[in-house]
Tab-separated table of C-alpha atoms in Angstrom:
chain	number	residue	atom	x	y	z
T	1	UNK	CA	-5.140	-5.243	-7.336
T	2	UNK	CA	-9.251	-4.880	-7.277
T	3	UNK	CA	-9.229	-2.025	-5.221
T	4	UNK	CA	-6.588	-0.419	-7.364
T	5	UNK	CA	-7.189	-2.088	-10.601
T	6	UNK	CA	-3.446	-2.582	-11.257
T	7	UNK	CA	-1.511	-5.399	-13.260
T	8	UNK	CA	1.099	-5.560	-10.644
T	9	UNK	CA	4.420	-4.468	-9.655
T	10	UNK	CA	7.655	-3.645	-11.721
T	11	UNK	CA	9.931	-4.673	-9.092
T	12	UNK	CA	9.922	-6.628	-5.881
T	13	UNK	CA	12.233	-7.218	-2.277
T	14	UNK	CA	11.844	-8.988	0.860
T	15	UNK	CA	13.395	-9.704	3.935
T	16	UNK	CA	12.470	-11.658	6.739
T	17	UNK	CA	13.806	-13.480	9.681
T	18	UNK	CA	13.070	-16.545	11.598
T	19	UNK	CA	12.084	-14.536	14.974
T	20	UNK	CA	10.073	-17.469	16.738
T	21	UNK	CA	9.746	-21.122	14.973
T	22	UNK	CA	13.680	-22.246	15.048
T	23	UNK	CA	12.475	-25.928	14.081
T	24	UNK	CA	14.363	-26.341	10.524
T	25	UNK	CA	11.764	-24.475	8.405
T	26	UNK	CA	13.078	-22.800	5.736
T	27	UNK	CA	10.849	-19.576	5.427
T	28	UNK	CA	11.210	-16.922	8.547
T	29	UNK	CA	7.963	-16.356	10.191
T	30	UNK	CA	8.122	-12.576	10.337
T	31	UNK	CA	8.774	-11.220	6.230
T	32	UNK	CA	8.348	-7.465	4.930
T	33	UNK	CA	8.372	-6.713	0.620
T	34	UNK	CA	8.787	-3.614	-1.350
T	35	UNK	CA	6.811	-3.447	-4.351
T	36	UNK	CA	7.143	-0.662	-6.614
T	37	UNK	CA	4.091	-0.131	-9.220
T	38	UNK	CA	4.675	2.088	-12.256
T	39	UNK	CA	3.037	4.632	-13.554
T	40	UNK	CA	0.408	3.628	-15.743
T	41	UNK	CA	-3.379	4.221	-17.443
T	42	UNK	CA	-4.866	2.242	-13.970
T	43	UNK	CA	-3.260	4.254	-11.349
T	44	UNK	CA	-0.082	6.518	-10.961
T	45	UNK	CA	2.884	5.336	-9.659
T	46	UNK	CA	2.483	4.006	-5.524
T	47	UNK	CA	5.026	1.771	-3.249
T	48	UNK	CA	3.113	-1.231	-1.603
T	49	UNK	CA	4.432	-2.538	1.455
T	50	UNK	CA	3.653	-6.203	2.835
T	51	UNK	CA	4.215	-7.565	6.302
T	52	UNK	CA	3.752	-10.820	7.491
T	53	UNK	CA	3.892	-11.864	11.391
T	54	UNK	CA	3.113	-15.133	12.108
T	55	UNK	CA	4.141	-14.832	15.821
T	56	UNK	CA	2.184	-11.790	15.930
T	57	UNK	CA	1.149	-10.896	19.479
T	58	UNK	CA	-2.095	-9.265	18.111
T	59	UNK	CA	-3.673	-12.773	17.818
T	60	UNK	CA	-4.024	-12.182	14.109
T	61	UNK	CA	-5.240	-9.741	12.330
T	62	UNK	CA	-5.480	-8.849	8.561
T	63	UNK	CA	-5.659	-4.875	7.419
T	64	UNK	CA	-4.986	-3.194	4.431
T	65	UNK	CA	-4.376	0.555	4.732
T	66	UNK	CA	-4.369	2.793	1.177
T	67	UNK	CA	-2.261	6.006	2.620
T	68	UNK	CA	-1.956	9.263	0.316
T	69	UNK	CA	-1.746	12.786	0.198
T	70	UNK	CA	-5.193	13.580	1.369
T	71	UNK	CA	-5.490	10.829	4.113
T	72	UNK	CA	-5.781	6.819	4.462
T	73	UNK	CA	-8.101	4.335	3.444
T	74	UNK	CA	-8.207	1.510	6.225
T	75	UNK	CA	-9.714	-1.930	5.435
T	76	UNK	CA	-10.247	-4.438	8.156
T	77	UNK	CA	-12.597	-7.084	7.873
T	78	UNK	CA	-16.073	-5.754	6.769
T	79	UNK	CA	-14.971	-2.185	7.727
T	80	UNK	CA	-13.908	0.527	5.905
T	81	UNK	CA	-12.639	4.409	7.147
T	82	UNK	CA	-11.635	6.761	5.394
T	83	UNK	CA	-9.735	9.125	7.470
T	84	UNK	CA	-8.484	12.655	6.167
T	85	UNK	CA	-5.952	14.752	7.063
T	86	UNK	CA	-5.416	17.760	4.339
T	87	UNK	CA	-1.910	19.402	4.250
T	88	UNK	CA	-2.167	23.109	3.465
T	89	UNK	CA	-1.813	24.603	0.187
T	90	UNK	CA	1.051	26.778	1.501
T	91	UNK	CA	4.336	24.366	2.420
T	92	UNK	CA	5.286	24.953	6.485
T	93	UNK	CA	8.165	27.336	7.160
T	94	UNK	CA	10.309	26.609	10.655
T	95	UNK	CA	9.217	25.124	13.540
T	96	UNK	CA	10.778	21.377	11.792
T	97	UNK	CA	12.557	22.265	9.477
T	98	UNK	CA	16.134	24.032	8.990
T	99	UNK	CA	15.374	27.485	9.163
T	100	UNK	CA	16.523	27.960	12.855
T	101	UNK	CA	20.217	27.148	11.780
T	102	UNK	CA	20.342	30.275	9.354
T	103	UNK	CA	21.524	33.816	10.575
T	104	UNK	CA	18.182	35.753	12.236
T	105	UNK	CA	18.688	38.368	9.107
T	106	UNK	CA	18.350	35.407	6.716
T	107	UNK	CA	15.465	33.863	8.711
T	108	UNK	CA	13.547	37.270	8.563
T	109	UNK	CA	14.259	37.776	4.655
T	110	UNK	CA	12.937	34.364	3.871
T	111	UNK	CA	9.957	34.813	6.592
T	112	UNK	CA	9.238	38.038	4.394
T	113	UNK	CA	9.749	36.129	1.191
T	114	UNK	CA	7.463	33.434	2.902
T	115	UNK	CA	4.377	35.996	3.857
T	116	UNK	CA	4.134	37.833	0.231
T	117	UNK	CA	4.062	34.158	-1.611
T	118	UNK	CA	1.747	33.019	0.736
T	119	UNK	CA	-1.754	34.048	2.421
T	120	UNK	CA	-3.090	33.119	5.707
T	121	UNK	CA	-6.178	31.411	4.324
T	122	UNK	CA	-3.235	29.445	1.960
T	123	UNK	CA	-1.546	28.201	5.509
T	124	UNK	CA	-4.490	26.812	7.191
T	125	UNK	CA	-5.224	23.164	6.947
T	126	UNK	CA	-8.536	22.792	5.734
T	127	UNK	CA	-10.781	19.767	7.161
T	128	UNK	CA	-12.865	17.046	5.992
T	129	UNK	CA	-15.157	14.815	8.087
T	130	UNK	CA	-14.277	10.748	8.124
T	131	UNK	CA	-16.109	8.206	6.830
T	132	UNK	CA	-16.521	5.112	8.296
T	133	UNK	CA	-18.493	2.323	6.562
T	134	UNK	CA	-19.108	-0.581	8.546
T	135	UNK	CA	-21.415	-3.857	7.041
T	136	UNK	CA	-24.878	-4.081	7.839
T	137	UNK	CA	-25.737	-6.811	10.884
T	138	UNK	CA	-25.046	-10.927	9.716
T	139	UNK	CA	-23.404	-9.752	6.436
T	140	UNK	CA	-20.635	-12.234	5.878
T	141	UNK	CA	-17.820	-12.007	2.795
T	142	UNK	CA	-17.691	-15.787	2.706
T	143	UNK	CA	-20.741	-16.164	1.616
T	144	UNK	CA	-21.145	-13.772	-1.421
T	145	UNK	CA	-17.703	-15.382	-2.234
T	146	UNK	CA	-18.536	-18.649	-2.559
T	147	UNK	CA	-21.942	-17.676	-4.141
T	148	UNK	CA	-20.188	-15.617	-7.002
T	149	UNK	CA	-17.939	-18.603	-7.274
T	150	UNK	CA	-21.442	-21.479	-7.019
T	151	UNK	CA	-22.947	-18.878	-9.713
T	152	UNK	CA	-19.945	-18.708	-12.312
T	153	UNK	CA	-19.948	-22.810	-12.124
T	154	UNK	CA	-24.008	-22.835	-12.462
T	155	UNK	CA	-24.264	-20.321	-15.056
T	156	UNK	CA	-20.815	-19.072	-16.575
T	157	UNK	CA	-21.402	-15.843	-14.847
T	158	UNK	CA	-17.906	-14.163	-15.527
T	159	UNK	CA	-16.011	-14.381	-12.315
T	160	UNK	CA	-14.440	-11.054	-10.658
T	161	UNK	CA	-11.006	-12.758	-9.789
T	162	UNK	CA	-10.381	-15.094	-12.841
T	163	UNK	CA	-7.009	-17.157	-13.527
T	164	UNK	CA	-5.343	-14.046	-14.622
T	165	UNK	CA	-6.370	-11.942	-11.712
T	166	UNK	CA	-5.237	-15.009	-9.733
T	167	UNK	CA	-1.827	-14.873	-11.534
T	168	UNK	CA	-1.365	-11.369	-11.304
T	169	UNK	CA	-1.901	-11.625	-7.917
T	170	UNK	CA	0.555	-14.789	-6.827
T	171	UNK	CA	3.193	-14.298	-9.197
T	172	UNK	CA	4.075	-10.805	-6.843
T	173	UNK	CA	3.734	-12.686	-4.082
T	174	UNK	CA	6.237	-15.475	-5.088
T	175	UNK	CA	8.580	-13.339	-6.241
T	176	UNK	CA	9.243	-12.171	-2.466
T	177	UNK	CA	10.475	-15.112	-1.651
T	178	UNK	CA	12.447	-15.307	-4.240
T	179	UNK	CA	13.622	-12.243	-3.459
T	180	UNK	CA	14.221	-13.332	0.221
T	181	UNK	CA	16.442	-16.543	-1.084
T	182	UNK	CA	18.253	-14.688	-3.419
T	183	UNK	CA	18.844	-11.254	-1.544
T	184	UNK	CA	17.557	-8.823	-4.132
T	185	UNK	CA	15.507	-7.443	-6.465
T	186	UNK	CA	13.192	-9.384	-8.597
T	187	UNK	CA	12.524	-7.516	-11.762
T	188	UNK	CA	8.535	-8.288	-13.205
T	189	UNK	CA	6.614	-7.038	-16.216
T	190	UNK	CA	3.644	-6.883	-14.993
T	191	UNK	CA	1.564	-6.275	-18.953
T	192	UNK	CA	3.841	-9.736	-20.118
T	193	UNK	CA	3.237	-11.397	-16.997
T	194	UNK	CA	6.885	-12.264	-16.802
T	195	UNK	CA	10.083	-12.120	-15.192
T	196	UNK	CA	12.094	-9.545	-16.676
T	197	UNK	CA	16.161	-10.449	-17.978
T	198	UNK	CA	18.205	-10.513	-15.188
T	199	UNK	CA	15.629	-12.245	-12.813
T	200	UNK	CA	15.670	-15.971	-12.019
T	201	UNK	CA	13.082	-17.862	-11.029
């Protein structure tokens, strides 16, 4: 919600299953959500997914990865890239696609079609170098964390994450597993800060 400066999601589902630790727990250790955030004046509409492994043979990890039409923006750590891959203005024609399964006189009419719509410069994917930010040497998170949070205590500096960031950002969170116990959709306002009709808590 920082990076994207969004009130949250309009709807939320999960699923998960108990893959590893069998031991009577009652939440699975491996969980995916579906969050779908609407259209607003923040940020168009975008789909967040969420995955939790905590058998994960990776030994742990924690990554966020922005994807969109122009590329993805991966967060890991102290690191961010920025890696772009630019489709071309003209839309692809065969090679993927269905065109093979039409008659060879319909594939050359729309290959004709295809060529007076659109030029060669149009079909070329154009390119854009990466950027990859990495911290400078000894910076650490923690500590500008806890010194934002020792400074908003000392001096009533306004905090970044306040209680309704906080809320905004748990009550999402929550509502997968809700939507994990109760096998569907949990239905949020995220402006009222509320469950919508229809959606338990």
């Amino acid at each position: 919600h920082l990076i994207t400066n969004s009130k949250g999601p309009e709807s939320i589902y999960s699923t998960g299953q108990f893959s590893y630790w069998k031991d009577g727990r009652n939440m699975p250790d491996v969980m995916s959500g579906v969050l779908q955030y609407p259209d607003s004046k923040e940020h168009a509409a975008f789909q967040m997914t969420l995955q939790v492994n905590f058998i994960s043979g990776t030994g742990g990890q924690e990554i966020i990865q922005l994807v969109g039409s122009e590329g993805v923006i991966t967060v890991k750590g102290n690191d961010i890239t920025i890696r772009h891959s630019l489709l071309p203005e003209a839309p692809g024609l065969g090679g993927y696609d269905s065109l093979f399964t039409f008659s060879k006189a319909m594939q050359e009419n729309l290959q004709k079609e295809y060529d007076a719509k659109w030029t060669t410069e149009q079909r070329k994917r154009k390119t854009k170098a990466d950027i990859i930010f990495k911290a400078p040497a000894g910076y650490d998170d923690h500590l500008d964390h806890f010194t934002n949070f020792f400074d908003a205590i000392r001096t009533g500096k306004p905090v970044v994450e306040d209680a309704e960031f906080g809320f905004r950002a748990a009550a999402p969170a929550l509502a997968c597993n809700e939507s994990y116990f109760q096998k569907k959709i949990v239905h949020w306002d995220p402006v009222q800060m509320k469950l919508k009709s229809g959606s338990r808590a």
